[in-house]
Coordinates of C-alpha atoms and ligand atoms in Angstrom, one line a residue:
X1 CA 11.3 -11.4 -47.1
X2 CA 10.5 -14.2 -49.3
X3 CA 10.5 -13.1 -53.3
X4 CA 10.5 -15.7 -54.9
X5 CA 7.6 -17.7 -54.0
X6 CA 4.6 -17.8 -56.1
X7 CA 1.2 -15.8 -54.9
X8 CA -1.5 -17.6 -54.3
X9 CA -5.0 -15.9 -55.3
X10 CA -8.0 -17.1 -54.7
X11 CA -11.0 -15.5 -55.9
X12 CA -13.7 -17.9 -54.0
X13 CA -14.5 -18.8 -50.3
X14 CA -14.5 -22.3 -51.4
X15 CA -11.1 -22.3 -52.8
X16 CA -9.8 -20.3 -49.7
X17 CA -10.8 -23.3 -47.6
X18 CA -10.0 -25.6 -49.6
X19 CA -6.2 -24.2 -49.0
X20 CA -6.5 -23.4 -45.8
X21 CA -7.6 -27.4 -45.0
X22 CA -3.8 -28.1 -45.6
X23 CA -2.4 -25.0 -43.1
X24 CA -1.3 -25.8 -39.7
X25 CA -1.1 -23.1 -36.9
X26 CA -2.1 -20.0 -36.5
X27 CA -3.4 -17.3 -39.0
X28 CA -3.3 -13.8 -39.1
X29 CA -5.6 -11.7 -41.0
X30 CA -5.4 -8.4 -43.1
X31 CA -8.6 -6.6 -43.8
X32 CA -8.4 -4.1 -47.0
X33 CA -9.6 -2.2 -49.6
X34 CA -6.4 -2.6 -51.6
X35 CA -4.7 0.4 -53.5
X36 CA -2.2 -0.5 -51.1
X37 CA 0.6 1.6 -49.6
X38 CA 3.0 1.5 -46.2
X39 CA 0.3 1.7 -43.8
X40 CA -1.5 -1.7 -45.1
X41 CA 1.9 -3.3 -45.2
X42 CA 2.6 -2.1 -42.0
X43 CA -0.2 -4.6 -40.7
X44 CA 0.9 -7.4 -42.8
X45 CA 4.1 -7.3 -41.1
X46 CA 2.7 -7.6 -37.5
X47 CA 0.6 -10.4 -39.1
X48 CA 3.7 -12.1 -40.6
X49 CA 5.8 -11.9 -37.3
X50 CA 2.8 -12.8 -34.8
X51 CA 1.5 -16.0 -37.1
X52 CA 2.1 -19.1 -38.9
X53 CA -0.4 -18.0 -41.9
X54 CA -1.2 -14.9 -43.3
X55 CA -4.3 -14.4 -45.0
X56 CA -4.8 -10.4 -47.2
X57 CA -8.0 -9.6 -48.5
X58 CA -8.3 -7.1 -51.1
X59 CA -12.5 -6.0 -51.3
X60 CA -14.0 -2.7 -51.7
X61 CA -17.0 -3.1 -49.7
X62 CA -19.8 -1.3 -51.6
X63 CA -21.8 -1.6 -48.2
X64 CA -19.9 1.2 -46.1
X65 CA -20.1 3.6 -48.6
X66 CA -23.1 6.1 -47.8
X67 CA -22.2 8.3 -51.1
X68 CA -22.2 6.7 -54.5
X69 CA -19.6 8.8 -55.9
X70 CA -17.5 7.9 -53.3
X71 CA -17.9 4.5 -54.4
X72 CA -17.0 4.7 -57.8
X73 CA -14.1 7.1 -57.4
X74 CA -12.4 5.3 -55.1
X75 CA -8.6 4.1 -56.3
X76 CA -8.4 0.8 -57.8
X77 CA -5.5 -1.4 -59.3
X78 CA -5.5 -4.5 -58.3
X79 CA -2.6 -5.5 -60.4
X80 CA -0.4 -3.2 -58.8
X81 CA -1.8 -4.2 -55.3
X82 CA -0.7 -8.0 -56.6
X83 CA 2.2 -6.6 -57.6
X84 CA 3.4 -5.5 -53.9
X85 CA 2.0 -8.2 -52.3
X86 CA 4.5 -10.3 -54.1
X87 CA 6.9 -9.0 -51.9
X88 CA 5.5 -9.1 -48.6
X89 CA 5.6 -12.7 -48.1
X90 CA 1.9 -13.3 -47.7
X91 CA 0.3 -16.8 -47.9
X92 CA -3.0 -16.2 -49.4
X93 CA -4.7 -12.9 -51.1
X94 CA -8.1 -13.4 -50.9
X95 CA -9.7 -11.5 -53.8
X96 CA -13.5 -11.8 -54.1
X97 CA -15.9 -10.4 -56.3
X98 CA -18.8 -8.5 -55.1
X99 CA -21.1 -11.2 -55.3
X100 CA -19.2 -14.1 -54.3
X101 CA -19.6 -11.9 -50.7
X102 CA -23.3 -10.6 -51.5
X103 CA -25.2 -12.9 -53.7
X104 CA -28.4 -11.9 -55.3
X105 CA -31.1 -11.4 -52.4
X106 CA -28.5 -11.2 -49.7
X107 CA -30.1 -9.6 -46.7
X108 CA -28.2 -9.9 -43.1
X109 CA -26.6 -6.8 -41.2
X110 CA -24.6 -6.3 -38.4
X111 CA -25.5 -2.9 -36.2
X112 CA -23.1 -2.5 -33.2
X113 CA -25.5 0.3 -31.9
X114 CA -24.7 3.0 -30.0
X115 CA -20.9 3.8 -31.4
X116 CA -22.0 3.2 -35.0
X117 CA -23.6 6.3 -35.0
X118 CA -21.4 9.1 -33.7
X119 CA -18.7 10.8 -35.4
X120 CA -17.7 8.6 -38.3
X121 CA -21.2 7.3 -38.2
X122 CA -22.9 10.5 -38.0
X123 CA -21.1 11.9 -41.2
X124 CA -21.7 8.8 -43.2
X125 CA -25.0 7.0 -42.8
X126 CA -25.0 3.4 -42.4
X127 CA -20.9 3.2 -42.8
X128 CA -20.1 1.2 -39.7
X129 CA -23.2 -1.2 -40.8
X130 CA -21.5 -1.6 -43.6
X131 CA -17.9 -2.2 -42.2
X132 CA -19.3 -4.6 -39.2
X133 CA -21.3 -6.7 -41.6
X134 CA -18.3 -7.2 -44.2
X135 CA -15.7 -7.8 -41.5
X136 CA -17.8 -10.1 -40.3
X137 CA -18.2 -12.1 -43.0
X138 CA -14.5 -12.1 -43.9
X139 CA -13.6 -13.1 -40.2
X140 CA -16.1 -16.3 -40.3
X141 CA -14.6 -17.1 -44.0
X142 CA -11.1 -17.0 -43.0
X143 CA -11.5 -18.3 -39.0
X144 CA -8.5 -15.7 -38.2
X145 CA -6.8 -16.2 -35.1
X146 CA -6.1 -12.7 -35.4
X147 CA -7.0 -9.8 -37.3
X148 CA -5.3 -6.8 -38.3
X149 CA -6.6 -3.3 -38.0
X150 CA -5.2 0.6 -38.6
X151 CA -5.4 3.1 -35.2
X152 CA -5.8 5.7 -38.5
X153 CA -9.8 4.2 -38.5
X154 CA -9.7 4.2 -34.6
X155 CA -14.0 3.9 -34.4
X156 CA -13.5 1.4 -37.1
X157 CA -11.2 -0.5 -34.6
X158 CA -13.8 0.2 -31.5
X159 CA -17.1 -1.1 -33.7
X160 CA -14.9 -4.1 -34.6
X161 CA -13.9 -4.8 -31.1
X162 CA -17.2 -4.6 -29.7
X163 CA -18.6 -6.8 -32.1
X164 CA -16.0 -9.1 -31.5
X165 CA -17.1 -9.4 -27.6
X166 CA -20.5 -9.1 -27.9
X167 CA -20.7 -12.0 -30.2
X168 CA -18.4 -14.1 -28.4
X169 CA -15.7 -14.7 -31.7
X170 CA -12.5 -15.9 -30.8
X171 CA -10.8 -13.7 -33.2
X172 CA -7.9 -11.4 -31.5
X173 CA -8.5 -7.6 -32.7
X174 CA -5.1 -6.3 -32.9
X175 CA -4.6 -2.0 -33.5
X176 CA -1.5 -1.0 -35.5
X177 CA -0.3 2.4 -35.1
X178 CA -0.4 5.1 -37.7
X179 CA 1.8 4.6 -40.6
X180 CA 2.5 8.9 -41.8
X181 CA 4.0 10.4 -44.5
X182 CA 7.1 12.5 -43.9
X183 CA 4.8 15.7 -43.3
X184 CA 2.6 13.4 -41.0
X185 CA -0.3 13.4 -43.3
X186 CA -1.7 9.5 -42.5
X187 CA -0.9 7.2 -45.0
X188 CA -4.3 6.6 -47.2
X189 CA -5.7 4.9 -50.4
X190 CA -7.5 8.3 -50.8
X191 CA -4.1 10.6 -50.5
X192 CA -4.4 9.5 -54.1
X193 CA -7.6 11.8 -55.3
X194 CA -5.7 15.2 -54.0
X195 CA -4.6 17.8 -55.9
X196 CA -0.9 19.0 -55.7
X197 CA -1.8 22.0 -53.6
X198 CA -4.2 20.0 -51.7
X199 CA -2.3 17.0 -51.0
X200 CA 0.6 19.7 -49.5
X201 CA -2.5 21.4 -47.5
X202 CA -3.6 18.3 -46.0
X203 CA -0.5 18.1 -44.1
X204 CA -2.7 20.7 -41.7
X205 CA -4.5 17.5 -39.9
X206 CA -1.5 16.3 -38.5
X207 CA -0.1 19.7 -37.9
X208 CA -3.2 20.5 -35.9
X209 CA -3.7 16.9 -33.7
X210 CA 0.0 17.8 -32.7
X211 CA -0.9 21.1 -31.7
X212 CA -3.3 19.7 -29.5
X213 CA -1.2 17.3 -28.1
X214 CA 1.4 20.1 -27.0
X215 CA -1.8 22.3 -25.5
X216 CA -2.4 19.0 -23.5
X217 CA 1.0 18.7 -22.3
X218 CA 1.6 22.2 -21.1
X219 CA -1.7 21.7 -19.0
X220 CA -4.4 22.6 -20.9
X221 CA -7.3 20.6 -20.8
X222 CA -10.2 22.7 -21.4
X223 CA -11.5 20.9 -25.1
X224 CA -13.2 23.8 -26.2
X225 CA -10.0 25.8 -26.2
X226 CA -7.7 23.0 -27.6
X227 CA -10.3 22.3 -30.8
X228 CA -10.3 26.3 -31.2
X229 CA -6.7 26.4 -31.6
X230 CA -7.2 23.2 -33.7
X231 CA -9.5 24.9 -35.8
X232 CA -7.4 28.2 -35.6
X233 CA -5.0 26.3 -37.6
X234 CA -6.7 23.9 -40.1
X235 CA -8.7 27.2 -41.4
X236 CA -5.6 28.8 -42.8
X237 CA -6.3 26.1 -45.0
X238 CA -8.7 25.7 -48.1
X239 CA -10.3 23.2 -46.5
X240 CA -13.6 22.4 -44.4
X241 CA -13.9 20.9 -41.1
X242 CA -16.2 17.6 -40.9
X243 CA -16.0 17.9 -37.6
X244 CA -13.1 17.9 -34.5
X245 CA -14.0 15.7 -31.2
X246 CA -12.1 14.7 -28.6
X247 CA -13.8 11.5 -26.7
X248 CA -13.2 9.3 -24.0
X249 CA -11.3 5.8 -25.5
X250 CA -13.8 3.5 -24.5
X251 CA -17.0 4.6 -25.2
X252 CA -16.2 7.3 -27.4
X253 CA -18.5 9.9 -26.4
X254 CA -17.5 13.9 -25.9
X255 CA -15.4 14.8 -23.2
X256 CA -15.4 18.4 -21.4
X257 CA -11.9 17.9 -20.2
X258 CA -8.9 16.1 -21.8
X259 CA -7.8 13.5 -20.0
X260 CA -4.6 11.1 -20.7
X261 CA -5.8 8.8 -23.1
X262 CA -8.6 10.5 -25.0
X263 CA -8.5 10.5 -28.4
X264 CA -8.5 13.5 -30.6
X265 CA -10.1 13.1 -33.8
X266 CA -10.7 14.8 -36.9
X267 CA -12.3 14.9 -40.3
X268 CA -11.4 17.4 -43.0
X269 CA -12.6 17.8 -46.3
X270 CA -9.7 19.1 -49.1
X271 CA -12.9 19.4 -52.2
X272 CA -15.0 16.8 -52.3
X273 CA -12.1 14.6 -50.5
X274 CA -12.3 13.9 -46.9
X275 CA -9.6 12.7 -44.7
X276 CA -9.5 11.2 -41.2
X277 CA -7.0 11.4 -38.6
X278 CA -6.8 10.9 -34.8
X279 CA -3.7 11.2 -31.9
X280 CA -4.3 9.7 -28.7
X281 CA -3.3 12.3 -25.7
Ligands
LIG301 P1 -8.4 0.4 -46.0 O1 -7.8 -0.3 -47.2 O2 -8.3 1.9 -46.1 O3 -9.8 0.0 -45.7 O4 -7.5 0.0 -44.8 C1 -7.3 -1.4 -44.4 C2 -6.7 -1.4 -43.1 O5 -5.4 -0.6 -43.1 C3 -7.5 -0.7 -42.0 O6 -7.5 -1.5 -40.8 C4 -6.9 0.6 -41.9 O7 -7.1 1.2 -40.6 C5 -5.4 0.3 -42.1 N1 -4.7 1.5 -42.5 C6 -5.1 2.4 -43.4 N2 -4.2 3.4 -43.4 C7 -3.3 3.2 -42.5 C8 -2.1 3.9 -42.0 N3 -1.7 5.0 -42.5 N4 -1.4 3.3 -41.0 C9 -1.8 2.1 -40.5 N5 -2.9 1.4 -40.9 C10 -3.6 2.0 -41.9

């Protein structure tokens, strides 16, 4: 870990290729929304081991937010963020504004179809339109060998991969595991907006994705009985089930009958704050 060395911001895509003109090998690539905690550094560090460069973004992407509010309350301190990133021997922050990404009159999309509107996409409108649009952008700006992505947004990591093959970019999508907290609640920029009885209720996600892995293991497949027990348990909570799926790994869709492999995945609401979580089985 390298302390002492100076970090180098940039704030514009010109400036970031400017720097990156004088790099030689290989560069990794950290998508976020800062507010940063373990699970983001998590990614940096597999970044840092598997390349010469290491490239962090730090952009809240007002495009995959489908509520407003959402938008606006979401945690911001990008001095802190700097702060940490100090420490985690990156190269480059890249730090852009919202219109140094969408200028005035800006008008192109990217729909991966089909997977962008289930689940994740289902709940909130136009999110993964958002998310494949901004990624992206950020992948053609910073030419990332490879990119760096959480198995905590596992549809997020599907959407990006497809998009990745279907248009033919060179850019290596690689899936980190799950940072948790020591109750297992997933690490998340969000954990933030809880309250103190919420945040030790939320603990319930994990709780029940682990239930259904044991169900699994002693032989029961039957999904409808596994997300009743899952349900069983995360409504002795004061929360409200988005919804509980479990879907087959590649092309995400419903499964009557677990299978090694398939995902279980979840989203709660604790209020007006809703968490995501997923195991795979
Ligand atoms: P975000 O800033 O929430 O958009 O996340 C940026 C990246 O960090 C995404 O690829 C997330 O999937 C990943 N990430 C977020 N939380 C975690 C976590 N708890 N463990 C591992 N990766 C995470």
């Amino acid at each position: 870990m390298n302390t002492n060395k100076k970090l180098c911001v940039v704030k514009t895509i010109n400036n970031l290729e400017r720097i990156k003109r004088s790099w030689k090998g290989e560069i990794g690539f950290v998508p976020t929304m800062g507010y940063l905690h373990d699970g983001h550094l998590s990614l940096i560090k597999k970044a840092r081991k598997e390349n010469d460069k290491v490239i962090v973004s730090i952009f809240v992407n007002p495009k995959q937010f489908n509520s407003k509010n959402d938008y606006k309350n979401y945690p911001k301190d990008t001095k802190r963020d700097l702060e940490i990133l100090k420490h985690a021997n990156v190269d480059c922050v890249f730090l852009p504004s919202d219109l140094e990404l969408y200028p005035k009159e800006y008008s192109t999309h990217i729909k991966v179809e089909e997977i962008s509107d289930i689940l994740e996409g289902k709940s909130r409108t136009g999110h993964f339109k958002g998310v494949a649009t901004i990624v992206l952008k950020l992948l053609n700006v910073t030419r990332a060998d490879r990119a760096y992505f959480g198995q905590k947004d596992i549809q997020q990591t599907k959407v990006i991969k497809k998009m990745v093959k279907d248009l033919n970019l060179k850019t290596k999508i690689v899936v980190c595991k799950t940072i948790r907290e020591k109750d297992g609640l997933a690490k998340s920029s969000r954990n933030i907006l809880l309250n103190n009885n919420q945040r030790k209720e939320a603990a319930v996600l994990f709780e029940s994705l682990v239930a259904a892995q044991r169900l699994f293991k002693s032989r029961i497949y039957d999904c409808q009985k596994i997300k009743s027990e899952m349900k069983k348990i995360l409504n002795k909570k004061n929360c409200k089930v988005d919804y509980i799926s479990i879907v087959n790994p590649n092309k995400f869709s419903e499964v009557k009958n677990a299978k090694k492999g398939c995902i279980v995945t979840l989203a709660v609401y604790f209020g007006k704050i809703r968490l995501i979580d997923n195991i795979i089985l």
